[in-house]
Amino acid sequence: MEELTNIIQSDQDELMSSIDEFQADILKTFLKNTSNDYLTSADNWLNATTANTAKFGGEQGKAKIYRDKLLEELEKFLCGAEQYEEDRKKIAESSDKSQQYIIGVMSAAIGKTIGAAGTFIAPVIVLLILSLGKMALNAWCEMRKETKKQVTLPKKT
Amino acid sequence: MKIEGLDKVVYTVGRITPNGINLLGTCFLLNKAGLFATASHVTNNDNNNLVIFISGNTDLTTYQDTTNNQGQTVPASIFKVDPIRDICILKIDTQAVSNLQIGGTDDIKVSENVGIVGFPHCVNGRNILTFQSTEVGAKILIESSGIKSNHLVLNVQTRPGQSGSPIFRLSDSKLIGMIIGSYAPGGGGGISLGGIDPNTLHQTTHAVSSEYISKMI
């Protein structure tokens, strides 16, 4: 799908402009602090917590969202999993081909699956896409498939 | 500072569950149509079944009936999130708007008086709008994921349910911050006595500057 192939070929500035300015500013600080480590920056976003502060909300101890889980869902979205067929169709049929729109649809769809708002995970989606290093989409999907292949141990005789 | 009409600005955020509504914290109507601010930990950044609870029984000029749990729920969605400053902007389908003047912690000095309006103990089902006044004890920088942001220490004890409460400068009702919790080494949560974390029983409340809210809307 051309739109998805293009989005993973986008450069950092293009992808940063697809999210809110205050979010992009935070990501730029993360990247500066981590010498452009996209995955650590993604963890910094997902695990952010105000230091030494007890929180006074009503849902304590809710399960954290892990970067690996998001990467798994991103793979499903980009590599053709049926679960995201409708969302990919939405992107393909829309006249809006901007990165902002595509990242928005991807984030909302993946967020729905993992129980998080799209606007919360959009910056992580951007960082995960940047971490692919402009690899060709097909090659990345194949690589992900290979790394997940089960290793079967030989039977003992 | 006038207390009339604050019940039309400050509400509780809740989540609909099979057992009814769980109140999660406080939120307040911003000066943009349909937008409310709360703490991001109040919503856990999860849109599912999120609502704003409107009881019609929280007028600060009257006696609020503690036995009256009736009210309406309005579906809300998460519009913007800043997890570093622990801020979440909620959106509901309405043209309602407040006349809040949004400032920040630069607009207040240590020792100046502030008013806090919120729902202490709402997480236990008590939906009583409560006004507290105190003074700014310190201006502090608090770190989150390597980024330091402007906060206040307020010399008052706050309790679960008050996260998301607006803080007003008493002299002119300008919004200067929002409650996010209280000081606790390591974030607290180590020991619980009857559901209370003893680490939080003190008068060092943390509030984030509302300047960050302005950048999100």
Short mmCIF file of C-alpha atoms in Angstrom, two decimals:
data_model
loop_
_atom_site.label_atom_id
_atom_site.label_comp_id
_atom_site.label_asym_id
_atom_site.label_seq_id
_atom_site.Cartn_x
_atom_site.Cartn_y
_atom_site.Cartn_z
CA MET A 1 0.00 0.00 0.00
CA GLU A 2 1.61 3.18 -1.26
CA GLU A 3 0.61 5.45 1.63
CA LEU A 4 2.15 3.12 4.21
CA THR A 5 5.27 2.58 2.12
CA ASN A 6 5.66 6.35 1.91
CA ILE A 7 5.11 6.99 5.60
CA ILE A 8 7.97 4.77 6.68
CA GLN A 9 10.21 6.53 4.17
CA SER A 10 9.36 9.93 5.67
CA ASP A 11 12.11 11.87 7.36
CA GLN A 12 12.14 12.97 10.99
CA ASP A 13 10.91 16.51 10.40
CA GLU A 14 7.97 15.31 8.30
CA LEU A 15 6.92 12.78 10.93
CA MET A 16 7.35 15.24 13.78
CA SER A 17 5.03 17.67 12.04
CA SER A 18 2.32 15.00 12.06
CA ILE A 19 1.86 15.32 15.84
CA ASP A 20 1.02 18.28 18.07
CA GLU A 21 3.75 20.86 18.51
CA PHE A 22 3.96 20.38 22.29
CA GLN A 23 4.36 16.63 21.74
CA ALA A 24 7.03 17.15 19.07
CA ASP A 25 8.91 19.47 21.45
CA ILE A 26 8.96 16.74 24.10
CA LEU A 27 10.17 14.13 21.60
CA LYS A 28 12.94 16.46 20.39
CA THR A 29 14.15 16.82 23.99
CA PHE A 30 14.07 13.04 24.45
CA LEU A 31 16.04 12.52 21.24
CA LYS A 32 18.58 15.12 22.28
CA ASN A 33 18.97 13.54 25.72
CA THR A 34 19.35 10.02 24.28
CA SER A 35 21.52 10.84 21.25
CA ASN A 36 18.65 10.00 18.89
CA ASP A 37 17.74 6.69 20.49
CA TYR A 38 14.19 6.27 19.19
CA LEU A 39 13.31 3.24 21.29
CA THR A 40 14.52 4.70 24.60
CA SER A 41 12.64 7.88 23.72
CA ALA A 42 9.49 5.82 23.15
CA ASP A 43 9.95 4.23 26.57
CA ASN A 44 10.44 7.69 28.09
CA TRP A 45 7.07 8.75 26.71
CA LEU A 46 5.22 5.59 27.75
CA ASN A 47 6.75 5.42 31.24
CA ALA A 48 6.66 9.13 32.08
CA THR A 49 5.74 9.77 35.70
CA THR A 50 6.13 12.87 37.83
CA ALA A 51 8.99 12.21 40.24
CA ASN A 52 8.24 11.67 43.93
CA THR A 53 4.55 12.41 43.57
CA ALA A 54 1.69 10.24 44.84
CA LYS A 55 -1.13 10.46 42.32
CA PHE A 56 -4.64 11.27 43.46
CA GLY A 57 -6.66 9.62 40.72
CA GLY A 58 -9.06 6.70 41.05
CA GLU A 59 -7.37 4.06 38.89
CA GLN A 60 -4.17 3.01 40.59
CA GLY A 61 -2.01 0.19 39.31
CA LYS A 62 -3.53 -0.07 35.84
CA ALA A 63 -1.48 -2.20 33.43
CA LYS A 64 1.30 -0.33 31.66
CA ILE A 65 1.51 -0.10 27.90
CA TYR A 66 4.72 -1.64 26.67
CA ARG A 67 6.64 -0.53 23.62
CA ASP A 68 6.96 -4.14 22.36
CA LYS A 69 3.19 -4.51 22.35
CA LEU A 70 2.86 -1.31 20.32
CA LEU A 71 5.52 -2.50 17.90
CA GLU A 72 3.62 -5.76 17.48
CA GLU A 73 0.43 -3.87 16.64
CA LEU A 74 2.31 -1.52 14.31
CA GLU A 75 3.64 -4.57 12.48
CA LYS A 76 0.11 -5.95 12.13
CA PHE A 77 -1.06 -2.62 10.74
CA LEU A 78 1.80 -2.15 8.30
CA CYS A 79 2.20 -5.76 7.22
CA GLY A 80 -1.42 -6.44 6.28
CA ALA A 81 -3.11 -8.11 9.29
CA GLU A 82 -6.83 -8.51 8.65
CA GLN A 83 -7.69 -6.85 11.95
CA TYR A 84 -6.66 -3.45 10.54
CA GLU A 85 -8.08 -3.93 7.03
CA GLU A 86 -10.82 -1.34 7.49
CA ASP A 87 -8.35 1.24 8.78
CA ARG A 88 -5.95 0.70 5.89
CA LYS A 89 -8.91 1.04 3.52
CA LYS A 90 -9.81 4.31 5.20
CA ILE A 91 -6.30 5.63 4.51
CA ALA A 92 -6.31 4.36 0.92
CA GLU A 93 -9.70 5.89 0.12
CA SER A 94 -9.14 9.24 1.81
CA SER A 95 -8.20 12.25 -0.27
CA ASP A 96 -6.09 13.42 2.68
CA LYS A 97 -2.67 11.83 2.22
CA SER A 98 -0.90 13.92 4.85
CA GLN A 99 1.33 12.26 7.45
CA GLN A 100 -0.85 13.84 10.10
CA TYR A 101 -3.93 12.03 8.82
CA ILE A 102 -2.20 8.68 8.33
CA ILE A 103 -0.51 8.75 11.76
CA GLY A 104 -3.86 9.80 13.25
CA VAL A 105 -5.72 6.83 11.74
CA MET A 106 -2.96 4.39 12.70
CA SER A 107 -2.76 5.71 16.28
CA ALA A 108 -6.52 5.65 16.79
CA ALA A 109 -6.80 2.08 15.46
CA ILE A 110 -3.86 0.71 17.44
CA GLY A 111 -4.92 2.67 20.51
CA LYS A 112 -8.36 1.09 20.37
CA THR A 113 -6.77 -2.37 20.36
CA ILE A 114 -4.53 -1.73 23.34
CA GLY A 115 -6.90 0.48 25.37
CA ALA A 116 -5.21 3.84 24.94
CA ALA A 117 -6.18 7.13 23.34
CA GLY A 118 -4.76 7.68 19.86
CA THR A 119 -3.34 11.05 20.87
CA PHE A 120 -1.33 9.34 23.64
CA ILE A 121 0.31 6.77 21.40
CA ALA A 122 0.78 8.89 18.25
CA PRO A 123 4.23 10.12 19.36
CA VAL A 124 5.30 6.53 20.06
CA ILE A 125 4.08 5.45 16.62
CA VAL A 126 6.20 8.24 15.12
CA LEU A 127 9.27 7.10 17.10
CA LEU A 128 8.74 3.45 16.17
CA ILE A 129 8.47 4.37 12.48
CA LEU A 130 11.67 6.40 12.76
CA SER A 131 13.36 3.40 14.39
CA LEU A 132 12.74 1.38 11.21
CA GLY A 133 15.41 3.51 9.56
CA LYS A 134 13.54 3.92 6.25
CA MET A 135 13.79 0.19 5.60
CA ALA A 136 11.59 -0.97 2.72
CA LEU A 137 8.20 -2.01 4.09
CA ASN A 138 8.26 -5.53 2.60
CA ALA A 139 11.77 -6.14 3.87
CA TRP A 140 10.81 -5.02 7.36
CA CYS A 141 7.71 -7.24 7.42
CA GLU A 142 9.80 -10.21 6.28
CA MET A 143 12.44 -9.47 8.89
CA ARG A 144 9.82 -9.33 11.64
CA LYS A 145 8.40 -12.66 10.45
CA GLU A 146 11.84 -14.26 10.50
CA THR A 147 12.69 -13.03 13.98
CA LYS A 148 9.46 -14.47 15.32
CA LYS A 149 9.86 -17.94 13.79
CA GLN A 150 9.84 -20.60 16.43
CA VAL A 151 13.05 -22.51 16.83
CA THR A 152 12.31 -26.22 17.05
CA LEU A 153 14.76 -28.20 19.07
CA PRO A 154 15.73 -31.62 17.66
CA LYS A 155 14.11 -34.57 19.41
CA LYS A 156 16.34 -36.48 21.76
CA THR A 157 16.80 -40.10 20.75
CA MET B 1 -12.63 35.13 44.72
CA LYS B 2 -16.29 34.44 43.99
CA ILE B 3 -17.54 30.92 44.59
CA GLU B 4 -20.84 31.35 42.75
CA GLY B 5 -20.93 29.39 39.50
CA LEU B 6 -17.90 27.19 40.22
CA ASP B 7 -20.25 24.19 40.02
CA LYS B 8 -20.67 25.03 36.32
CA VAL B 9 -16.92 24.89 35.79
CA VAL B 10 -15.58 22.06 37.99
CA TYR B 11 -16.86 18.48 37.62
CA THR B 12 -15.83 14.89 38.21
CA VAL B 13 -14.43 12.53 35.57
CA GLY B 14 -15.65 8.96 35.70
CA ARG B 15 -15.63 5.67 33.90
CA ILE B 16 -18.75 3.60 33.28
CA THR B 17 -18.29 0.04 34.47
CA PRO B 18 -20.68 -2.92 34.64
CA ASN B 19 -21.20 -1.98 38.31
CA GLY B 20 -21.98 1.67 37.69
CA ILE B 21 -19.78 4.71 37.44
CA ASN B 22 -16.36 4.93 39.07
CA LEU B 23 -15.38 8.50 39.78
CA LEU B 24 -11.70 8.99 38.95
CA GLY B 25 -10.89 12.60 39.73
CA THR B 26 -11.66 16.26 39.12
CA CYS B 27 -11.78 18.18 35.83
CA PHE B 28 -12.64 21.73 34.83
CA LEU B 29 -14.11 23.48 31.81
CA LEU B 30 -11.64 25.52 29.79
CA ASN B 31 -12.14 28.67 27.77
CA LYS B 32 -12.49 26.68 24.52
CA ALA B 33 -15.82 25.05 23.68
CA GLY B 34 -16.24 21.54 25.08
CA LEU B 35 -12.70 21.19 26.42
CA PHE B 36 -11.89 20.17 29.99
CA ALA B 37 -8.54 19.74 31.74
CA THR B 38 -7.63 17.00 34.18
CA ALA B 39 -4.53 15.02 35.13
CA SER B 40 -3.51 12.36 32.62
CA HIS B 41 -3.21 9.75 35.38
CA VAL B 42 -6.89 10.36 36.20
CA THR B 43 -7.90 8.94 32.82
CA ASN B 44 -4.94 6.59 32.47
CA ASN B 45 -4.90 7.81 28.85
CA ASP B 46 -7.72 5.37 28.14
CA ASN B 47 -10.82 6.61 26.32
CA ASN B 48 -13.00 3.61 27.08
CA ASN B 49 -16.31 4.56 28.69
CA LEU B 50 -14.94 7.85 29.96
CA VAL B 51 -17.56 10.36 31.08
CA ILE B 52 -17.98 13.67 32.82
CA PHE B 53 -20.41 13.39 35.71
CA ILE B 54 -22.82 16.28 36.17
CA SER B 55 -24.84 16.05 39.36
CA GLY B 56 -26.51 19.46 39.58
CA ASN B 57 -25.99 19.17 43.34
CA THR B 58 -22.62 20.84 43.76
CA ASP B 59 -23.48 24.52 44.17
CA LEU B 60 -21.04 25.90 46.75
CA THR B 61 -23.61 28.47 47.91
CA THR B 62 -26.01 25.76 49.13
CA TYR B 63 -25.90 22.61 51.29
CA GLN B 64 -24.80 19.72 49.08
CA ASP B 65 -26.78 16.57 49.90
CA THR B 66 -24.31 13.75 50.60
CA THR B 67 -27.05 11.16 50.06
CA ASN B 68 -27.84 12.40 46.56
CA ASN B 69 -25.81 10.37 44.07
CA GLN B 70 -27.98 11.21 41.09
CA GLY B 71 -26.61 12.90 38.02
CA GLN B 72 -26.02 12.76 34.31
CA THR B 73 -23.05 11.34 32.46
CA VAL B 74 -21.73 12.97 29.32
CA PRO B 75 -19.43 10.84 27.11
CA ALA B 76 -15.93 12.31 26.93
CA SER B 77 -12.93 11.51 24.77
CA ILE B 78 -9.26 12.26 25.25
CA PHE B 79 -8.34 15.17 23.01
CA LYS B 80 -4.70 15.81 24.00
CA VAL B 81 -2.26 14.25 26.45
CA ASP B 82 1.02 15.47 27.92
CA PRO B 83 2.29 12.59 30.09
CA ILE B 84 5.39 14.56 31.12
CA ARG B 85 3.34 17.26 32.86
CA ASP B 86 0.53 14.82 33.68
CA ILE B 87 -2.10 16.80 31.79
CA CYS B 88 -5.03 15.47 29.79
CA ILE B 89 -7.49 17.56 27.79
CA LEU B 90 -10.93 15.99 27.46
CA LYS B 91 -13.51 16.86 24.83
CA ILE B 92 -17.26 16.56 25.00
CA ASP B 93 -19.84 17.35 22.37
CA THR B 94 -21.02 20.75 23.59
CA GLN B 95 -20.52 24.43 22.98
CA ALA B 96 -20.15 25.05 26.73
CA VAL B 97 -17.22 27.27 27.57
CA SER B 98 -15.86 28.94 30.71
CA ASN B 99 -14.40 32.42 31.06
CA LEU B 100 -11.23 31.18 32.74
CA GLN B 101 -8.19 33.33 32.37
CA ILE B 102 -5.32 30.87 32.04
CA GLY B 103 -1.99 31.92 33.45
CA GLY B 104 0.77 29.90 35.02
CA THR B 105 3.10 29.62 37.98
CA ASP B 106 5.05 32.66 36.77
CA ASP B 107 1.98 34.71 37.71
CA ILE B 108 2.20 33.99 41.42
CA LYS B 109 4.72 34.49 44.20
CA VAL B 110 5.58 32.24 47.11
CA SER B 111 3.33 33.23 50.08
CA GLU B 112 0.47 34.43 47.84
CA ASN B 113 -2.97 32.96 48.52
CA VAL B 114 -4.69 30.51 46.20
CA GLY B 115 -8.03 28.71 46.07
CA ILE B 116 -8.38 25.03 45.13
CA VAL B 117 -11.70 23.70 43.88
CA GLY B 118 -12.24 19.98 43.51
CA PHE B 119 -13.74 16.74 44.69
CA PRO B 120 -11.71 15.20 47.54
CA HIS B 121 -12.66 11.54 48.11
CA CYS B 122 -14.72 11.34 44.89
CA VAL B 123 -12.84 8.10 44.18
CA ASN B 124 -14.84 6.72 47.14
CA GLY B 125 -18.09 7.92 45.58
CA ARG B 126 -18.38 11.21 47.49
CA ASN B 127 -19.28 13.88 44.94
CA ILE B 128 -18.99 17.04 47.05
CA LEU B 129 -17.46 20.11 45.45
CA THR B 130 -15.04 21.55 47.99
CA PHE B 131 -13.16 24.82 48.23
CA GLN B 132 -9.83 25.05 50.04
CA SER B 133 -7.58 28.04 50.42
CA THR B 134 -3.90 28.04 51.16
CA GLU B 135 -0.72 29.78 50.15
CA VAL B 136 2.04 28.88 47.73
CA GLY B 137 4.80 27.28 49.79
CA ALA B 138 7.42 26.94 47.09
CA LYS B 139 8.02 27.05 43.38
CA ILE B 140 9.73 23.86 42.26
CA LEU B 141 10.96 22.01 39.20
CA ILE B 142 9.86 18.38 39.06
CA GLU B 143 11.44 15.92 36.67
CA SER B 144 9.69 13.36 34.49
CA SER B 145 11.60 11.24 31.95
CA GLY B 146 14.49 13.68 32.07
CA ILE B 147 12.41 16.84 31.53
CA LYS B 148 11.97 19.36 34.36
CA SER B 149 8.73 21.36 34.49
CA ASN B 150 7.33 24.20 36.60
CA HIS B 151 5.31 23.15 39.64
CA LEU B 152 4.10 24.59 42.92
CA VAL B 153 4.12 23.28 46.45
CA LEU B 154 0.82 24.18 48.11
CA ASN B 155 0.73 24.14 51.91
CA VAL B 156 -2.41 22.07 52.21
CA GLN B 157 -3.36 18.44 52.54
CA THR B 158 -5.16 17.03 49.52
CA ARG B 159 -6.68 13.61 49.02
CA PRO B 160 -7.43 11.12 46.22
CA GLY B 161 -10.01 12.56 43.85
CA GLN B 162 -8.44 16.01 43.84
CA SER B 163 -6.09 15.34 40.96
CA GLY B 164 -7.25 17.64 38.17
CA SER B 165 -8.48 20.38 40.52
CA PRO B 166 -7.90 23.92 39.29
CA ILE B 167 -5.89 26.36 41.40
CA PHE B 168 -6.84 30.02 41.26
CA ARG B 169 -4.97 33.10 42.39
CA LEU B 170 -7.33 34.40 45.07
CA SER B 171 -6.82 38.07 44.23
CA ASP B 172 -8.27 37.83 40.71
CA SER B 173 -9.32 34.19 40.08
CA LYS B 174 -6.67 33.66 37.42
CA LEU B 175 -5.91 29.98 36.82
CA ILE B 176 -2.32 29.24 37.78
CA GLY B 177 -2.12 25.48 38.11
CA MET B 178 -3.73 22.09 38.58
CA ILE B 179 -3.38 19.53 41.38
CA ILE B 180 -1.56 16.34 40.41
CA GLY B 181 -0.94 14.75 43.83
CA SER B 182 1.26 15.11 46.86
CA TYR B 183 4.91 14.64 47.62
CA ALA B 184 5.79 11.03 48.35
CA PRO B 185 9.30 9.58 48.11
CA GLY B 186 9.39 7.26 45.10
CA GLY B 187 5.77 8.07 44.30
CA GLY B 188 4.36 6.37 47.39
CA GLY B 189 2.28 3.22 47.22
CA GLY B 190 4.50 1.20 49.55
CA ILE B 191 2.16 0.75 52.50
CA SER B 192 -1.61 1.09 52.70
CA LEU B 193 -3.49 1.38 55.99
CA GLY B 194 -7.23 1.09 55.47
CA GLY B 195 -6.73 2.20 51.88
CA ILE B 196 -4.67 5.22 52.90
CA ASP B 197 -1.02 5.68 51.99
CA PRO B 198 0.58 7.19 55.13
CA ASN B 199 3.23 8.78 52.89
CA THR B 200 0.59 11.21 51.63
CA LEU B 201 -0.66 12.46 55.00
CA HIS B 202 1.02 15.83 55.06
CA GLN B 203 0.68 19.35 53.68
CA THR B 204 2.95 19.23 50.65
CA THR B 205 0.68 19.17 47.63
CA HIS B 206 2.13 19.21 44.11
CA ALA B 207 0.52 21.25 41.35
CA VAL B 208 1.59 21.63 37.74
CA SER B 209 1.68 25.05 36.08
CA SER B 210 -1.32 25.79 33.86
CA GLU B 211 0.98 27.36 31.26
CA TYR B 212 1.31 23.84 29.83
CA ILE B 213 -2.48 23.60 29.44
CA SER B 214 -2.42 26.74 27.27
CA LYS B 215 0.05 25.06 24.90
CA MET B 216 -2.29 22.09 24.41
CA ILE B 217 -5.49 23.89 23.37
#
